[in-house]
Amino acid sequence: MAPKKVYSVCGMCTVRCLIQADVENDECLFLQGNPKNLKGALCARGGAGYALSQDTERPQYPLIREGERGEGKWRRVSWDEALDYVADKLKALKAEHGPETLLWSDRGGPFPDLHQAFVKGFGSPNYCNHDVSCARNVQHAAKSVTGMGRKEFSYDLKNAKHIVLQTRNIFEAINVSEVNNTLDALESGCKLTVIDVRGTITASKADNFFMIRPGADYAFNLAVINVLLERGLYDKEFAATQINGLDQLKAFVRPYTPEWAEAETGIPASRIVHFVKELAEAAPSVIWHPGWMAARYKDSFWVCRTAYIINALLGSIGSKGGLPLTMKAADAGRKGLKSLAGQFEKPAAKRADGAGWKYKHIDPGPGMIDKAYNAIESSDPYPVRAYLCFRHDPLMALPDPEAIKKKWEKLDLLVSVTFSWSETAWHSDVVLPLSPYLERESIIAHKGGLKPMFFVRKRAISPRYETKAEWEILCGLAKRLGIDKLAFDSIEDIWNYQLQDTGVKIEDFDECGFVELSAKPIYKPRSEIKFKTPSGKIEIINPVWEEMGFSSLKPYESPERPPEGRFRIVFARVGVHTQGHTVNNPLLNEQMPENTVWLNTKVAKTLGIADGDLVEVSNNGYSAKIKATVTDLIHPEAAFMVHGFGHKLRPESRAGERGAADQRLMPGGLDKDCLAGGSLALQEHFISVKKA
Ligand SMILES: Nc1nc2c(c(=O)[nH]1)N[C@H]1C(S)=C(S)[C@@H](COP(=O)(O)OP(=O)(O)OC[C@H]3O[C@@H](n4cnc5c(=O)[nH]c(N)nc54)[C@H](O)[C@@H]3O)O[C@H]1N2
Ligand SMILES: Nc1nc2c(c(=O)[nH]1)N[C@H]1C(S)=C(S)[C@@H](COP(=O)(O)OP(=O)(O)OC[C@H]3O[C@@H](n4cnc5c(=O)[nH]c(N)nc54)[C@H](O)[C@@H]3O)O[C@H]1N2
Ligand code: SF4
Ligand SMILES: [Mo]
């Protein structure tokens, strides 16, 4: 008998690619990208998914802490005992402090509806996600320019004529469909420009590679705007009808000439001018990527803002081959999924992190988890005593883990729901082990795009250990807490609830795992776009930010140069790992067991460091030993390392304590942010490097 094909969704990173698993006798024989959606392609991490299921070094059953937090003394308990324990604690804390005492954080992604429903159903406004250390600056930049969130625009990579990647490494920080579409575009003659502080795989494929001084991107972008406006290279028709505030912008960028930017960025003025002319030729089919992991500098919000402004000046916002509007079910004349969270009233209390009220410019959706930790510590605006960490490892994802542990001291309950060990799970009171993605179903998700769709994750194989799916865990808690509207007994009941108005049936997913809501890509005509600003146009000056004291046209401040012998910390992703959670995966660990620190050849020479030498990296009391990669392909002010290494977790034999943990090299990092964009500023740290 041929193996059974199960259409499901990858869970090795947040992108959630659609996959096909070939299964026989409850074993997964082969994993590939969904042939109808991704031409069968998967990245290395997606290919290593089955190794995660087979890994014995992951939490296998529920655990309740016996010793001190982080001591590693656990009691194995049944699921009933674990869920009773968590529910009883939550009930008692709610009775004492009100439902807003519950804080939740997760990792965003396409399935948050059930999470949000749980938090709302409990009565708390404190749903947060990870995004303060990822894309909040991009989100708020998009909002400040267009009134719309970043995901309300698509990147039409396939049809682009020029793609600009600034702080965006598309071939290593992977989203498989973006990789496919970019490769297709390059094959059809699309130009690629990469602006990065180091030579990456993406840079190696670029027509223009600009190695920029770390932190000087705002200078570069201001000079680009200067050239576009001074030389009249912008889309005048679009600007006249759709942009407000162009005169102020013109006056503001006048001093920021390419010659001025050369001194700041290290990129010759003539190259900047030539590049801008290329963009104008390709316009409006240009994508200036506004970035993804943009939680880097005090001014990153303005870097992302200028990226959106450049897209607007090139007329690429709303254009084919640029940033067309993302279409949702309703745009295709269809009904969306019925929201689980929509069943509940908005909780009465204000958010503990201040998003939407104290910080009026910040999206209250996922809020700011770092500010919520301040509320735990101070009980201002009220006591926050219970914290559910669901697919989030803040001790790896946020800077200065020791400072975070201190902030958490007042928590009476800290629960981690995870499929792998993490620094946070190890420090928790209760670990609820989630089944890895091949072993669980998830709720149905809606994905906006040029062709909006619904997709579903189906179980490919049965759970290996005593682990559960997220719906089983959350519905189990909901039953115990009296949240009756979430007390579902089966995933089919949830799917049917979600699909009830859509005209789609769960059987419709059998054929290929997703249901497209439109047969053809939908491009909304540019002239019909009404931006969600008060004027309906793109606004160069945003009154909400101005009122909060954040200038829309912030004057440039030169980033500090590192003191002698020190370097600006720079981090990024690598193709074969996801954040901090795949380092112990047997297959991926084999590919890359440790990170190294990249140093520029000339600087390394002055420090007596050669390629492959063991060096000590340190900052303010934390130090680690790590090998050096000495290369010309990095800016001399930067010390670069891949994020996610330097684990200190007893159950993980393969990850060991290999490499360095960049987040530990950021003491005081919770206090360094870019509040205008709601993000932390993780690269505002200088580290020492010396031969070990
Ligand atoms: N210093 C520094 N900090 C960073 C970064 C950096 O480069 N340097 N990168 C930043 C970026 S871009 C991001 S997005 C964040 C990421 O930070 P996190 O969101 O914390 O990272 P992940 O590793 O994706 O997932 C966290 C935990 O959830 C578990 N997990 C994974 N998938 C699932 C799932 O489907 N369900 C559940 N319940 N658990 C799951 C993992 O095993 C892991 O323990 O970190 C940010 N922080
Ligand atoms: N393989 C893999 N793919 C992933 C993930 C993963 O963990 N692994 N995670 C996913 C997630 S959560 C995210 S957010 C995205 C992130 O996607 P990206 O934002 O593209 O990822 P990064 O690798 O963090 O950073 C991109 C580039 O920014 C450069 N850079 C650093 N500082 C500067 C600077 O000052 N100026 C400029 N111009 N460049 C700079 C880095 O050298 C790096 O090459 O990737 C997603 N895809
Ligand atoms: S990018 Fe790779 S790891 Fe992430 S979901 Fe897609 S296949 Fe899985
Ligand atoms: Mo991210």
Tab-separated table of C-alpha atoms and ligand atoms in Angstrom, residues 12-15 43 45 107 130-131 133-135 150 165-175 194-200 202 210 212-217 289 291-294 296-297 303 568-582 598 634 640 643 683, ligand 2:
chain	number	residue	atom	x	y	z
A	12	MET	CA	9.812	24.288	12.808
A	13	CYS	CA	9.537	28.053	12.627
A	14	THR	CA	6.965	30.752	12.715
A	15	VAL	CA	6.491	30.901	8.958
A	43	CYS	CA	14.001	24.428	4.185
A	45	ARG	CA	14.714	22.952	9.386
A	107	ARG	CA	4.963	33.706	19.459
A	130	HIS	CA	7.017	38.133	21.312
A	131	ASP	CA	7.113	41.026	18.904
A	133	SER	CA	12.068	41.691	20.098
A	134	CYS	CA	11.088	41.179	16.469
A	135	ALA	CA	8.885	43.244	14.153
A	150	ARG	CA	2.527	45.711	8.055
A	165	LEU	CA	16.772	44.033	1.167
A	166	GLN	CA	17.841	46.234	4.041
A	167	THR	CA	18.472	44.326	7.266
A	168	ARG	CA	16.709	41.426	5.595
A	169	ASN	CA	18.498	38.231	4.652
A	170	ILE	CA	15.905	36.471	2.549
A	171	PHE	CA	17.975	33.385	1.647
A	172	GLU	CA	19.027	32.584	5.238
A	173	ALA	CA	16.221	34.036	7.363
A	174	ILE	CA	13.863	31.863	5.450
A	175	ASN	CA	10.244	31.867	4.415
A	194	VAL	CA	21.342	44.175	-0.348
A	195	ILE	CA	22.168	46.621	2.431
A	196	ASP	CA	23.794	44.718	5.265
A	197	VAL	CA	26.656	45.021	7.720
A	198	ARG	CA	28.111	41.737	6.499
A	199	GLY	CA	28.307	39.559	3.444
A	200	THR	CA	25.477	37.044	3.517
A	202	THR	CA	21.702	36.885	-0.078
A	210	PHE	CA	26.242	47.969	0.225
A	212	ILE	CA	26.877	49.717	5.707
A	213	ARG	CA	28.202	50.948	9.033
A	214	PRO	CA	26.082	49.290	11.751
A	215	GLY	CA	23.254	51.578	12.809
A	216	ALA	CA	23.622	54.057	9.926
A	217	ASP	CA	20.657	52.891	7.816
A	289	HIS	CA	11.659	45.607	2.164
A	291	GLY	CA	12.500	44.717	7.430
A	292	TRP	CA	11.389	41.921	9.699
A	293	MET	CA	13.694	41.551	12.693
A	294	ALA	CA	13.992	45.292	13.235
A	296	ARG	CA	17.911	46.700	16.738
A	297	TYR	CA	18.469	50.415	17.296
A	303	VAL	CA	14.537	53.363	9.393
A	568	ARG	CA	28.849	46.689	18.348
A	569	ILE	CA	27.001	43.411	18.884
A	570	VAL	CA	25.228	42.249	15.739
A	571	PHE	CA	23.152	39.077	15.453
A	572	ALA	CA	20.962	37.324	12.912
A	573	ARG	CA	19.481	34.050	11.812
A	574	VAL	CA	21.132	31.200	9.948
A	575	GLY	CA	19.524	28.854	7.424
A	576	VAL	CA	19.791	25.665	9.491
A	577	HIS	CA	18.441	26.836	12.847
A	578	THR	CA	15.338	28.485	14.258
A	579	GLN	CA	15.967	30.990	17.022
A	580	GLY	CA	17.081	29.102	20.136
A	581	HIS	CA	14.993	26.003	19.782
A	582	THR	CA	16.625	23.770	17.181
A	598	TRP	CA	32.711	37.159	13.064
A	634	ILE	CA	31.995	42.215	8.000
A	640	PHE	CA	28.472	39.255	14.676
A	643	HIS	CA	21.394	34.008	17.793
A	683	GLN	CA	22.139	46.179	19.036
B	2	LIG	N1	16.529	29.996	9.090
B	2	LIG	C1	15.714	30.779	9.793
B	2	LIG	N2	14.793	31.523	9.151
B	2	LIG	C2	13.976	32.319	9.883
B	2	LIG	C3	14.010	32.344	11.299
B	2	LIG	C4	14.976	31.532	11.944
B	2	LIG	O1	15.063	31.493	13.176
B	2	LIG	N3	15.802	30.770	11.166
B	2	LIG	N4	13.199	33.165	12.006
B	2	LIG	C5	12.123	33.884	11.320
B	2	LIG	C6	11.890	35.133	12.065
B	2	LIG	S1	11.126	35.017	13.551
B	2	LIG	C7	12.265	36.333	11.611
B	2	LIG	S2	11.913	37.738	12.500
B	2	LIG	C8	12.916	36.484	10.323
B	2	LIG	C9	14.013	37.522	10.375
B	2	LIG	O2	14.415	37.837	9.093
B	2	LIG	P1	15.553	38.932	8.899
B	2	LIG	O3	15.142	40.198	9.532
B	2	LIG	O4	15.922	38.938	7.481
B	2	LIG	O5	16.719	38.224	9.711
B	2	LIG	P2	18.057	38.448	10.472
B	2	LIG	O6	18.856	37.283	10.085
B	2	LIG	O7	17.815	38.694	11.894
B	2	LIG	O8	18.705	39.803	9.943
B	2	LIG	C10	18.864	40.171	8.624
B	2	LIG	C11	20.185	40.806	8.346
B	2	LIG	O9	20.324	42.051	9.028
B	2	LIG	C12	21.707	42.298	9.093
B	2	LIG	N5	22.001	43.470	9.963
B	2	LIG	C13	22.302	43.507	11.270
B	2	LIG	N6	22.502	44.782	11.677
B	2	LIG	C14	22.318	45.575	10.601
B	2	LIG	C15	22.372	46.980	10.399
B	2	LIG	O10	22.673	47.790	11.275
B	2	LIG	N7	22.075	47.424	9.140
B	2	LIG	C16	21.780	46.582	8.115
B	2	LIG	N8	21.474	47.099	6.930
B	2	LIG	N9	21.768	45.242	8.284
B	2	LIG	C17	22.002	44.751	9.514
B	2	LIG	C18	22.257	40.978	9.558
B	2	LIG	O11	23.638	40.867	9.263
B	2	LIG	C19	21.387	39.993	8.774
B	2	LIG	O12	22.044	39.484	7.635
B	2	LIG	O13	13.449	35.240	9.873
B	2	LIG	C20	12.473	34.204	9.873
B	2	LIG	N10	13.071	33.080	9.222
